[in-house]
Each structure stands twice: as structure tokens, then as C-alpha cells.
Amino acid sequence: MRRMFFMKSVAMLAIIVSAVSCSSDEDMYDPNAAQNQVKAEYEAKFISQFGNIAPGHTWGFSDQMAQGVRSSDPGANNWGSYVEVPAPLTAEQIAVVTDWFAANPNPQGIAVNWSDFFVQQVSSTDYGTRMNYLTCGDNDEHIYNFNNGDGAVNGQVWGGKLTDPNDQNSRVFHSDKIQLMVESSTSRFGYHNSLDNSMYYRYVIIPGDIIDPSVAGMYFVGFDYESHGQDADKQIEADGIYKDWIVRVTPGLYTEGQRIIAEDFGEIGDFDFNDVVFDVRITWNSTIITVRAAGGRLPLTIGGVEIHEALGIGTDVMANTGRGTKTCPVAVFRIPGNYDWNANNIPVVVNKDGADITLTTEAGKAPAKICVPLTYRWTIEKVRISDAYPEFPEYVANPGKTTWCTNPVAGTVI
């Protein structure tokens, strides 16, 4: 009897444990539950606003997207084929910039974040002859051909102009003291001092907007020379005037690639598609990201890089979307890999209420990201995409309506 009672007890315990286990499995926390709920709400509101989505709609993405494949090209005679080349500075522009630096001691500068950028000579003082090479980035990378306070003349710079639009051999070249830096950094600038054989980093970056209208939209790096050698004749104190070597720096804005516009689920239903706007140019071994705008206030990463941090702003700050949002320089950075040549594969992740949500665009479903041409102009803050581009609902139902993004309503876009 005791043996039978014991066996019955064990059997009952097994049933209870099994029941508890099943209940526990059903009640386990689903890490995707919050993400799925957000995306379901987003899908419903998108369809309610714009109508049913065409089956298989890819929203501008494809498996093999046309991209630039150069990882670097030091040949100035090719620059105009894939990047916006800044024009040479005029004598008047050089004078106004030089005079401004001379007249404004200890100016308050800004930071820029570019992996790919141009450097152009502006001017230098007699101290420039002792600044025997210019550097950039934390590793003090030499900016090629910028030595002794000057840049070497490059007589084969192509800015993209052709005398015959159908003939690449009809390129119009010009001369300039200019260099394109790729896979580099603007984290800092410096110079090597031949007088005491040391590196110095006393520099400031000044937007042209505060200098003069003739150089608005440009950025200039000015250096204040100093030397701290052991001998008395090698001891020169900085004077707060950052004119001893001045160069212009310009972000490398590529003309090959795509623009991605996205919603970050922060305010579901506004559908302005400017929570992040970024350009993509894929090369064989890396992908170049140019962040144009951040209209969202949630932490958001592209390939692991937080966009607000890249722009030099706080997470709760909106930038470059108008209506009082902050205006700041674009960010240009590289992330490893080519993502199988499809910009849709680049991970874009937003953190909402402590949960990471990947912004996805699946065929035939409401898109969190839309791929558009580089010429697309994104909407001003709080302007619905269909108010700026009235043909957008037609595009939702008909993927062949690719001209939807070419004719914005005046006053609705940046």
C-alpha cells in the first residue's frame, strides 16, 4: 500500500510540474512583443492614412542597388564623377576670411564629423613656413600636399563639367590647392612644427555664415602658431589670433547612391518621414553614411552609430528639419561592410521606452524606411509627406509611380 501511494504521489507531482511548466512557458516575456505591437499600430495608421499597399511594394529598395564602388580615388581628374567638388575660392573670399580671423581673437568654434572631406588652401602668415605639414584625426594623418603653410597646386581638378554631356573626354579641368581625404577624420586638426619638432593642435573651426555672406555655408580651420622649444629663440607663445594657417574644409558629398527617409515610431501617425534622413553610398569594403537631418527625439543608430551624437547634438534635439529646429553640419561616417549591396540591409535601430526596435521595410507592408533619389527634398517638421508630395498615396497603391517625389508643394520641404 505504501509503495502504491508513493507511486501515485510521484505521478501527481509530475502532472503538477508539467502543468506549471506549460503555464510558465506561455507566460514567459516575449522580447519582441513591444516591437510587434508598435509596428502593428504603425501599419494600421499608415493604411488608414494612405490606403492599401500594393502587394510586393519594395519602397525603392532592391536586391542589387546601383552604388558607387570606389573606396578611394586620389585622382583629382576623376572627382567630379562621384563627389561634389568645391569651387576654388576667389581672391575676395580669401581676403574676407583672412581679415575676419585677424580681427576676431579667441573665437568660439564648432566641431564637424566627417570621414570624407576636401581641404583647400586659404592663407598663412610667415609662421606658416614653420608649420611643415598639416594633419587631421587622432592619428595625425598627413593631409597630402599641405606643407609649410601652403597647399600644392593641382592643375587637373575636375568639378564635373563637360563641354559635351555625352563625352567624358570633354571634361573641363581647373587648378586649385585642394585635396580629398577619404576614410579619414575631422576629430582634430594639427600641424608639425619644424622649429621645435613637435605637434600642436591649437585650432578652431569657424562657419562661414558668421564671417560674411560671400562664404556662407563654408567651414574654415584656423591655426594659432606656437612653439615651446628649449632654446629662447624657439619659444613663441600663442597670441589668440588663429590666422597663421587657414584652410577651408568641405564634407565629401557623394553624387552616387540613395537617400533614405524614415519614421522612428516616436510619434506614430505624423508620417513626415524626416525622423532621420541619410544618404548611402556603398563601396566594396565599407558603406558611407551622410546624415542630413534628424527630426526625431529618440536614440537612433545607423550601423551602430548614434545619429545625434554624430551630428554633435543631444538626443532630444531635432536638427535640419526647419521650424526652429537646430541647423548643423551634416555628419559623414563609414561603417564596415557592403550589406550585400542593398541599403535596406543597413541596420537602423531606435530605442523607444527602453526597447530597441529595428526600422524595417518589408515588401508589401507599411515602410519605416523609404528609398528615394539623392535629389529628394525632405519635409519640414510636422508636414505630412502626402501634404508635401500629393502623389504619395498614389505611389502607395502603385510602385510604378516613381515620379511622386519630384514635385513638392512650395514651402513644405527643406
mmCIF file with all atom_site columns, N, CA, C and O in Angstrom, residues 252-271:
data_model
loop_
_atom_site.group_PDB
_atom_site.id
_atom_site.type_symbol
_atom_site.label_atom_id
_atom_site.label_alt_id
_atom_site.label_comp_id
_atom_site.label_asym_id
_atom_site.label_entity_id
_atom_site.label_seq_id
_atom_site.pdbx_PDB_ins_code
_atom_site.Cartn_x
_atom_site.Cartn_y
_atom_site.Cartn_z
_atom_site.occupancy
_atom_site.B_iso_or_equiv
_atom_site.pdbx_formal_charge
_atom_site.auth_seq_id
_atom_site.auth_comp_id
_atom_site.auth_asym_id
_atom_site.auth_atom_id
_atom_site.pdbx_PDB_model_num
ATOM 1  N N  . GLY A 1 252 ? 32.639 65.601 -47.885 1.00 0.00 ? 252 GLY A N  1
ATOM 2  C CA . GLY A 1 252 ? 32.558 64.876 -49.142 1.00 0.00 ? 252 GLY A CA 1
ATOM 3  C C  . GLY A 1 252 ? 31.128 64.423 -49.376 1.00 0.00 ? 252 GLY A C  1
ATOM 4  O O  . GLY A 1 252 ? 30.674 63.444 -48.782 1.00 0.00 ? 252 GLY A O  1
ATOM 5  N N  . LEU A 1 253 ? 30.413 65.138 -50.212 1.00 0.00 ? 253 LEU A N  1
ATOM 6  C CA . LEU A 1 253 ? 29.012 64.829 -50.507 1.00 0.00 ? 253 LEU A CA 1
ATOM 7  C C  . LEU A 1 253 ? 28.957 64.087 -51.837 1.00 0.00 ? 253 LEU A C  1
ATOM 8  O O  . LEU A 1 253 ? 29.219 64.662 -52.906 1.00 0.00 ? 253 LEU A O  1
ATOM 9  N N  . TYR A 1 254 ? 28.611 62.821 -51.760 1.00 0.00 ? 254 TYR A N  1
ATOM 10 C CA . TYR A 1 254 ? 28.682 61.957 -52.937 1.00 0.00 ? 254 TYR A CA 1
ATOM 11 C C  . TYR A 1 254 ? 27.444 62.093 -53.815 1.00 0.00 ? 254 TYR A C  1
ATOM 12 O O  . TYR A 1 254 ? 26.332 62.245 -53.318 1.00 0.00 ? 254 TYR A O  1
ATOM 13 N N  . THR A 1 255 ? 27.680 62.019 -55.107 1.00 0.00 ? 255 THR A N  1
ATOM 14 C CA . THR A 1 255 ? 26.596 62.141 -56.081 1.00 0.00 ? 255 THR A CA 1
ATOM 15 C C  . THR A 1 255 ? 26.127 60.778 -56.559 1.00 0.00 ? 255 THR A C  1
ATOM 16 O O  . THR A 1 255 ? 25.236 60.693 -57.407 1.00 0.00 ? 255 THR A O  1
ATOM 17 N N  . GLU A 1 256 ? 26.720 59.712 -56.054 1.00 0.00 ? 256 GLU A N  1
ATOM 18 C CA . GLU A 1 256 ? 26.297 58.345 -56.339 1.00 0.00 ? 256 GLU A CA 1
ATOM 19 C C  . GLU A 1 256 ? 25.684 57.758 -55.074 1.00 0.00 ? 256 GLU A C  1
ATOM 20 O O  . GLU A 1 256 ? 26.254 57.890 -53.992 1.00 0.00 ? 256 GLU A O  1
ATOM 21 N N  . GLY A 1 257 ? 24.548 57.096 -55.201 1.00 0.00 ? 257 GLY A N  1
ATOM 22 C CA . GLY A 1 257 ? 23.942 56.458 -54.037 1.00 0.00 ? 257 GLY A CA 1
ATOM 23 C C  . GLY A 1 257 ? 22.456 56.713 -53.942 1.00 0.00 ? 257 GLY A C  1
ATOM 24 O O  . GLY A 1 257 ? 21.806 57.099 -54.914 1.00 0.00 ? 257 GLY A O  1
ATOM 25 N N  . GLN A 1 258 ? 21.926 56.523 -52.752 1.00 0.00 ? 258 GLN A N  1
ATOM 26 C CA . GLN A 1 258 ? 20.499 56.715 -52.489 1.00 0.00 ? 258 GLN A CA 1
ATOM 27 C C  . GLN A 1 258 ? 20.300 57.529 -51.216 1.00 0.00 ? 258 GLN A C  1
ATOM 28 O O  . GLN A 1 258 ? 21.197 57.626 -50.374 1.00 0.00 ? 258 GLN A O  1
ATOM 29 N N  . ARG A 1 259 ? 19.117 58.078 -51.079 1.00 0.00 ? 259 ARG A N  1
ATOM 30 C CA . ARG A 1 259 ? 18.718 58.773 -49.857 1.00 0.00 ? 259 ARG A CA 1
ATOM 31 C C  . ARG A 1 259 ? 17.640 57.944 -49.168 1.00 0.00 ? 259 ARG A C  1
ATOM 32 O O  . ARG A 1 259 ? 16.722 57.436 -49.821 1.00 0.00 ? 259 ARG A O  1
ATOM 33 N N  . ILE A 1 260 ? 17.765 57.807 -47.863 1.00 0.00 ? 260 ILE A N  1
ATOM 34 C CA . ILE A 1 260 ? 16.798 57.051 -47.075 1.00 0.00 ? 260 ILE A CA 1
ATOM 35 C C  . ILE A 1 260 ? 16.070 58.020 -46.151 1.00 0.00 ? 260 ILE A C  1
ATOM 36 O O  . ILE A 1 260 ? 16.707 58.823 -45.459 1.00 0.00 ? 260 ILE A O  1
ATOM 37 N N  . ILE A 1 261 ? 14.732 57.954 -46.160 1.00 0.00 ? 261 ILE A N  1
ATOM 38 C CA . ILE A 1 261 ? 13.922 58.767 -45.244 1.00 0.00 ? 261 ILE A CA 1
ATOM 39 C C  . ILE A 1 261 ? 13.158 57.796 -44.342 1.00 0.00 ? 261 ILE A C  1
ATOM 40 O O  . ILE A 1 261 ? 12.727 56.737 -44.790 1.00 0.00 ? 261 ILE A O  1
ATOM 41 N N  . ALA A 1 262 ? 13.010 58.150 -43.071 1.00 0.00 ? 262 ALA A N  1
ATOM 42 C CA . ALA A 1 262 ? 12.461 57.159 -42.147 1.00 0.00 ? 262 ALA A CA 1
ATOM 43 C C  . ALA A 1 262 ? 11.621 57.778 -41.038 1.00 0.00 ? 262 ALA A C  1
ATOM 44 O O  . ALA A 1 262 ? 11.778 58.949 -40.681 1.00 0.00 ? 262 ALA A O  1
ATOM 45 N N  . GLU A 1 263 ? 10.739 56.943 -40.490 1.00 0.00 ? 263 GLU A N  1
ATOM 46 C CA . GLU A 1 263 ? 9.961  57.240 -39.291 1.00 0.00 ? 263 GLU A CA 1
ATOM 47 C C  . GLU A 1 263 ? 10.542 56.419 -38.139 1.00 0.00 ? 263 GLU A C  1
ATOM 48 O O  . GLU A 1 263 ? 10.875 55.240 -38.317 1.00 0.00 ? 263 GLU A O  1
ATOM 49 N N  . ASP A 1 264 ? 10.656 57.033 -36.953 1.00 0.00 ? 264 ASP A N  1
ATOM 50 C CA . ASP A 1 264 ? 11.293 56.331 -35.834 1.00 0.00 ? 264 ASP A CA 1
ATOM 51 C C  . ASP A 1 264 ? 10.295 55.804 -34.800 1.00 0.00 ? 264 ASP A C  1
ATOM 52 O O  . ASP A 1 264 ? 10.697 55.356 -33.723 1.00 0.00 ? 264 ASP A O  1
ATOM 53 N N  . PHE A 1 265 ? 8.990  55.862 -35.073 1.00 0.00 ? 265 PHE A N  1
ATOM 54 C CA . PHE A 1 265 ? 7.933  55.380 -34.178 1.00 0.00 ? 265 PHE A CA 1
ATOM 55 C C  . PHE A 1 265 ? 7.794  56.229 -32.910 1.00 0.00 ? 265 PHE A C  1
ATOM 56 O O  . PHE A 1 265 ? 7.098  55.836 -31.979 1.00 0.00 ? 265 PHE A O  1
ATOM 57 N N  . GLY A 1 266 ? 8.476  57.388 -32.880 1.00 0.00 ? 266 GLY A N  1
ATOM 58 C CA . GLY A 1 266 ? 8.351  58.245 -31.709 1.00 0.00 ? 266 GLY A CA 1
ATOM 59 C C  . GLY A 1 266 ? 6.963  58.825 -31.570 1.00 0.00 ? 266 GLY A C  1
ATOM 60 O O  . GLY A 1 266 ? 6.365  58.822 -30.499 1.00 0.00 ? 266 GLY A O  1
ATOM 61 N N  . GLU A 1 267 ? 6.436  59.341 -32.653 1.00 0.00 ? 267 GLU A N  1
ATOM 62 C CA . GLU A 1 267 ? 5.067  59.860 -32.693 1.00 0.00 ? 267 GLU A CA 1
ATOM 63 C C  . GLU A 1 267 ? 4.368  59.200 -33.871 1.00 0.00 ? 267 GLU A C  1
ATOM 64 O O  . GLU A 1 267 ? 4.422  59.699 -35.000 1.00 0.00 ? 267 GLU A O  1
ATOM 65 N N  . ILE A 1 268 ? 3.749  58.075 -33.615 1.00 0.00 ? 268 ILE A N  1
ATOM 66 C CA . ILE A 1 268 ? 3.164  57.296 -34.691 1.00 0.00 ? 268 ILE A CA 1
ATOM 67 C C  . ILE A 1 268 ? 1.959  58.025 -35.278 1.00 0.00 ? 268 ILE A C  1
ATOM 68 O O  . ILE A 1 268 ? 1.021  58.373 -34.561 1.00 0.00 ? 268 ILE A O  1
ATOM 69 N N  . GLY A 1 269 ? 2.027  58.285 -36.566 1.00 0.00 ? 269 GLY A N  1
ATOM 70 C CA . GLY A 1 269 ? 0.902  58.921 -37.231 1.00 0.00 ? 269 GLY A CA 1
ATOM 71 C C  . GLY A 1 269 ? 1.208  60.272 -37.837 1.00 0.00 ? 269 GLY A C  1
ATOM 72 O O  . GLY A 1 269 ? 0.390  60.793 -38.596 1.00 0.00 ? 269 GLY A O  1
ATOM 73 N N  . ASP A 1 270 ? 2.373  60.880 -37.517 1.00 0.00 ? 270 ASP A N  1
ATOM 74 C CA . ASP A 1 270 ? 2.671  62.172 -38.144 1.00 0.00 ? 270 ASP A CA 1
ATOM 75 C C  . ASP A 1 270 ? 3.165  61.985 -39.580 1.00 0.00 ? 270 ASP A C  1
ATOM 76 O O  . ASP A 1 270 ? 2.923  62.818 -40.439 1.00 0.00 ? 270 ASP A O  1
ATOM 77 N N  . PHE A 1 271 ? 3.868  60.883 -39.841 1.00 0.00 ? 271 PHE A N  1
ATOM 78 C CA . PHE A 1 271 ? 4.276  60.497 -41.192 1.00 0.00 ? 271 PHE A CA 1
ATOM 79 C C  . PHE A 1 271 ? 4.942  61.635 -41.971 1.00 0.00 ? 271 PHE A C  1
ATOM 80 O O  . PHE A 1 271 ? 4.624  61.880 -43.125 1.00 0.00 ? 271 PHE A O  1
#
